[in-house]
XYZ file of N, CA and C in Angstrom:
297
model
N -31.653 116.896 12.424
C -31.831 116.915 10.978
C -30.740 116.049 10.338
N -31.123 114.951 9.743
C -30.194 113.969 9.187
C -29.889 114.292 7.731
N -28.614 114.209 7.363
C -28.220 114.432 5.961
C -28.312 113.104 5.207
N -28.734 113.169 3.957
C -28.846 111.947 3.159
C -27.518 111.599 2.500
N -27.319 110.331 2.357
C -26.162 109.881 1.581
C -26.530 109.957 0.105
N -25.568 110.081 -0.796
C -25.869 110.222 -2.236
C -26.736 109.094 -2.795
N -26.630 107.877 -2.271
C -27.444 106.774 -2.797
C -28.888 106.844 -2.297
N -29.170 107.684 -1.299
C -30.526 107.833 -0.785
C -31.319 108.942 -1.479
N -30.632 109.796 -2.223
C -31.280 110.967 -2.820
C -32.299 110.511 -3.854
N -33.494 111.097 -3.778
C -34.563 110.746 -4.726
C -34.322 111.412 -6.076
N -34.920 110.853 -7.113
C -34.764 111.418 -8.466
C -36.042 112.093 -8.938
N -37.004 112.359 -8.036
C -38.276 112.969 -8.432
C -38.111 114.409 -8.894
N -37.293 115.170 -8.199
C -37.098 116.568 -8.567
C -35.661 116.954 -8.327
N -35.163 117.919 -9.045
C -33.794 118.368 -8.840
C -33.772 119.215 -7.578
N -32.987 118.768 -6.579
C -32.943 119.461 -5.293
C -31.500 119.642 -4.852
N -31.249 120.747 -4.197
C -29.931 120.941 -3.585
C -29.918 120.208 -2.253
N -28.775 120.144 -1.613
C -28.651 119.433 -0.339
C -29.547 120.012 0.742
N -29.700 121.352 0.768
C -30.520 121.976 1.816
C -31.994 121.644 1.607
N -32.442 121.631 0.337
C -33.841 121.272 0.057
C -34.122 119.836 0.485
N -33.156 118.950 0.207
C -33.341 117.542 0.577
C -33.443 117.413 2.089
N -32.611 118.192 2.814
C -32.646 118.135 4.279
C -33.972 118.702 4.794
N -34.461 119.776 4.169
C -35.739 120.364 4.577
C -36.878 119.408 4.284
N -36.774 118.669 3.164
C -37.792 117.667 2.814
C -37.860 116.567 3.863
N -36.702 116.221 4.431
C -36.686 115.206 5.487
C -37.576 115.628 6.637
N -37.521 116.897 7.018
C -38.318 117.390 8.145
C -39.804 117.430 7.796
N -40.113 117.789 6.548
C -41.520 117.966 6.157
C -42.198 116.656 5.783
N -41.459 115.611 5.697
C -42.062 114.336 5.335
C -41.700 113.908 3.931
N -40.819 114.618 3.258
C -40.274 114.177 1.981
C -41.123 114.472 0.765
N -41.962 115.523 0.777
C -42.762 115.871 -0.403
C -42.098 117.048 -1.111
N -41.669 116.859 -2.371
C -41.009 117.958 -3.083
C -41.949 119.130 -3.348
N -41.378 120.324 -3.476
C -42.182 121.531 -3.676
C -43.016 121.442 -4.944
N -42.436 120.877 -6.026
C -43.171 120.787 -7.301
C -44.449 119.967 -7.132
N -44.335 118.891 -6.373
C -45.512 118.034 -6.158
C -46.587 118.788 -5.380
N -46.157 119.559 -4.374
C -47.126 120.330 -3.582
C -47.835 121.345 -4.461
N -47.064 122.039 -5.320
C -47.656 123.030 -6.214
C -48.675 122.380 -7.135
N -48.305 121.217 -7.672
C -49.205 120.491 -8.573
C -50.484 120.104 -7.834
N -50.325 119.616 -6.603
C -51.490 119.213 -5.795
C -52.404 120.408 -5.550
N -51.811 121.562 -5.228
C -52.613 122.772 -4.984
C -53.373 123.153 -6.250
N -52.675 123.085 -7.410
C -53.314 123.429 -8.688
C -54.487 122.494 -8.973
N -54.278 121.200 -8.744
C -55.341 120.214 -8.991
C -56.528 120.477 -8.069
N -56.234 120.759 -6.787
C -57.321 121.045 -5.827
C -58.111 122.271 -6.257
N -57.401 123.310 -6.714
C -58.075 124.532 -7.148
C -58.976 124.235 -8.339
N -58.469 123.435 -9.273
C -59.259 123.077 -10.460
C -60.510 122.301 -10.051
N -60.342 121.372 -9.120
C -61.496 120.589 -8.654
C -62.503 121.498 -7.952
N -61.978 122.464 -7.192
C -62.864 123.377 -6.473
C -63.714 124.178 -7.453
N -63.078 124.697 -8.522
C -63.849 125.479 -9.501
C -64.854 124.575 -10.207
N -64.458 123.340 -10.490
C -65.377 122.400 -11.144
C -66.590 122.157 -10.245
N -66.342 121.965 -8.955
C -67.439 121.746 -8.013
C -68.364 122.957 -7.959
N -67.760 124.155 -7.988
C -68.569 125.372 -7.963
C -69.458 125.418 -9.193
N -68.865 125.126 -10.384
C -69.667 125.123 -11.611
C -70.796 124.111 -11.519
N -70.477 122.907 -11.033
C -71.507 121.868 -10.907
C -72.605 122.314 -9.956
N -72.210 122.956 -8.855
C -73.187 123.415 -7.875
C -74.096 124.473 -8.493
N -73.488 125.405 -9.270
C -74.287 126.457 -9.906
C -75.284 125.864 -10.888
N -74.818 124.913 -11.714
C -75.730 124.333 -12.706
C -76.837 123.545 -12.010
N -76.506 122.858 -10.921
C -77.536 122.129 -10.168
C -78.561 123.101 -9.605
N -78.083 124.265 -9.127
C -79.010 125.275 -8.598
C -79.941 125.779 -9.701
N -79.360 126.014 -10.889
C -80.185 126.476 -12.010
C -81.261 125.453 -12.353
N -80.863 124.183 -12.415
C -81.816 123.123 -12.737
C -82.916 123.081 -11.685
N -82.512 123.148 -10.404
C -83.500 123.117 -9.322
C -84.437 124.312 -9.390
N -83.879 125.487 -9.727
C -84.693 126.692 -9.828
C -85.731 126.525 -10.933
N -85.268 125.994 -12.093
C -86.200 125.771 -13.207
C -87.287 124.785 -12.805
N -86.897 123.706 -12.151
C -87.873 122.707 -11.709
C -88.871 123.312 -10.730
N -88.352 124.165 -9.846
C -89.220 124.797 -8.861
C -90.244 125.690 -9.547
N -89.779 126.512 -10.513
C -90.695 127.380 -11.248
C -91.734 126.547 -11.992
N -91.249 125.455 -12.604
C -92.155 124.573 -13.347
C -93.217 124.009 -12.402
N -92.752 123.576 -11.231
C -93.678 123.007 -10.239
C -94.702 124.046 -9.795
N -94.213 125.269 -9.525
C -95.138 126.332 -9.124
C -96.145 126.607 -10.234
N -95.647 126.609 -11.470
C -96.525 126.879 -12.611
C -97.580 125.788 -12.721
N -97.131 124.531 -12.605
C -98.075 123.412 -12.674
C -99.082 123.478 -11.541
N -98.592 123.794 -10.347
C -99.504 123.899 -9.206
C -100.536 124.991 -9.447
N -100.078 126.140 -9.972
C -100.994 127.243 -10.276
C -102.042 126.816 -11.275
N -101.602 126.103 -12.330
C -102.539 125.628 -13.354
C -103.522 124.636 -12.755
N -103.013 123.742 -11.910
C -103.885 122.758 -11.270
C -104.942 123.436 -10.421
N -104.530 124.429 -9.667
C -105.487 125.141 -8.819
C -106.551 125.828 -9.670
N -106.096 126.466 -10.769
C -107.057 127.130 -11.657
C -108.016 126.108 -12.255
N -107.431 124.977 -12.688
C -108.275 123.947 -13.296
C -109.289 123.414 -12.287
N -108.845 123.201 -11.068
C -109.751 122.678 -10.052
C -110.881 123.662 -9.769
N -110.567 124.941 -9.766
C -111.619 125.909 -9.471
C -112.528 126.120 -10.671
N -111.982 126.074 -11.894
C -112.777 126.378 -13.086
C -113.636 125.184 -13.497
N -112.999 124.011 -13.549
C -113.738 122.860 -14.062
C -114.571 122.184 -12.981
N -115.642 121.609 -13.393
C -116.500 120.887 -12.454
C -116.001 119.444 -12.333
N -116.715 118.636 -11.567
C -116.317 117.251 -11.334
C -116.336 116.417 -12.611
N -117.242 116.735 -13.530
C -117.352 115.943 -14.769
C -116.094 116.108 -15.638
N -115.524 117.286 -15.617
C -114.360 117.546 -16.484
C -113.031 117.365 -15.740
N -113.098 116.768 -14.561
C -111.871 116.571 -13.789
C -110.923 115.602 -14.486
N -111.492 114.631 -15.223
C -110.655 113.698 -15.987
C -109.830 114.462 -17.026
N -110.461 115.430 -17.678
C -109.761 116.252 -18.658
C -108.678 117.080 -17.963
N -108.956 117.547 -16.762
C -108.005 118.383 -16.023
C -106.765 117.595 -15.618
N -106.932 116.287 -15.438
C -105.786 115.444 -15.069
C -104.875 115.173 -16.259
N -105.347 115.398 -17.458
C -104.552 115.175 -18.669
C -103.359 116.145 -18.653
N -102.123 115.621 -18.867
C -100.951 116.500 -18.828
C -101.003 117.614 -19.877
N -101.606 117.374 -21.006
C -101.689 118.401 -22.053
C -102.530 119.594 -21.572
N -103.553 119.293 -20.799
C -104.379 120.381 -20.237
C -103.640 121.090 -19.121
N -102.945 120.274 -18.332
C -102.287 120.819 -17.151
C -101.176 121.804 -17.516
N -100.395 121.485 -18.547
C -99.225 122.297 -18.884
C -99.319 122.750 -20.341
N -99.732 123.991 -20.597
C -99.930 124.455 -21.970
C -98.673 124.367 -22.840
N -97.485 124.465 -22.237
C -96.238 124.434 -23.009
C -95.885 123.031 -23.486
N -96.521 122.023 -22.920
C -96.197 120.645 -23.303
C -96.902 120.226 -24.595
N -97.789 121.055 -25.118
C -98.515 120.695 -26.339
C -97.638 120.836 -27.573
């Protein structure tokens, strides 16, 4: 474990001689920087979780919409004959909420 000379001491954080020597062994990252990095990572993690949840909600809504449209399409196909199939393809007919 090598001791630093006064001209080698970094000015990033206020450290005693023992902290500086311990930093030498760990690769020279001050404790404050590590804490900040952990805080930033935690914040990013929560942000990712929120994004994932909102994406799931959007997908769930899309899935329900798709199921609803499929159900309507099936009903339309069974109810309407071939002549009215053009009307059944119209989005306004397919999805009552879109009117």
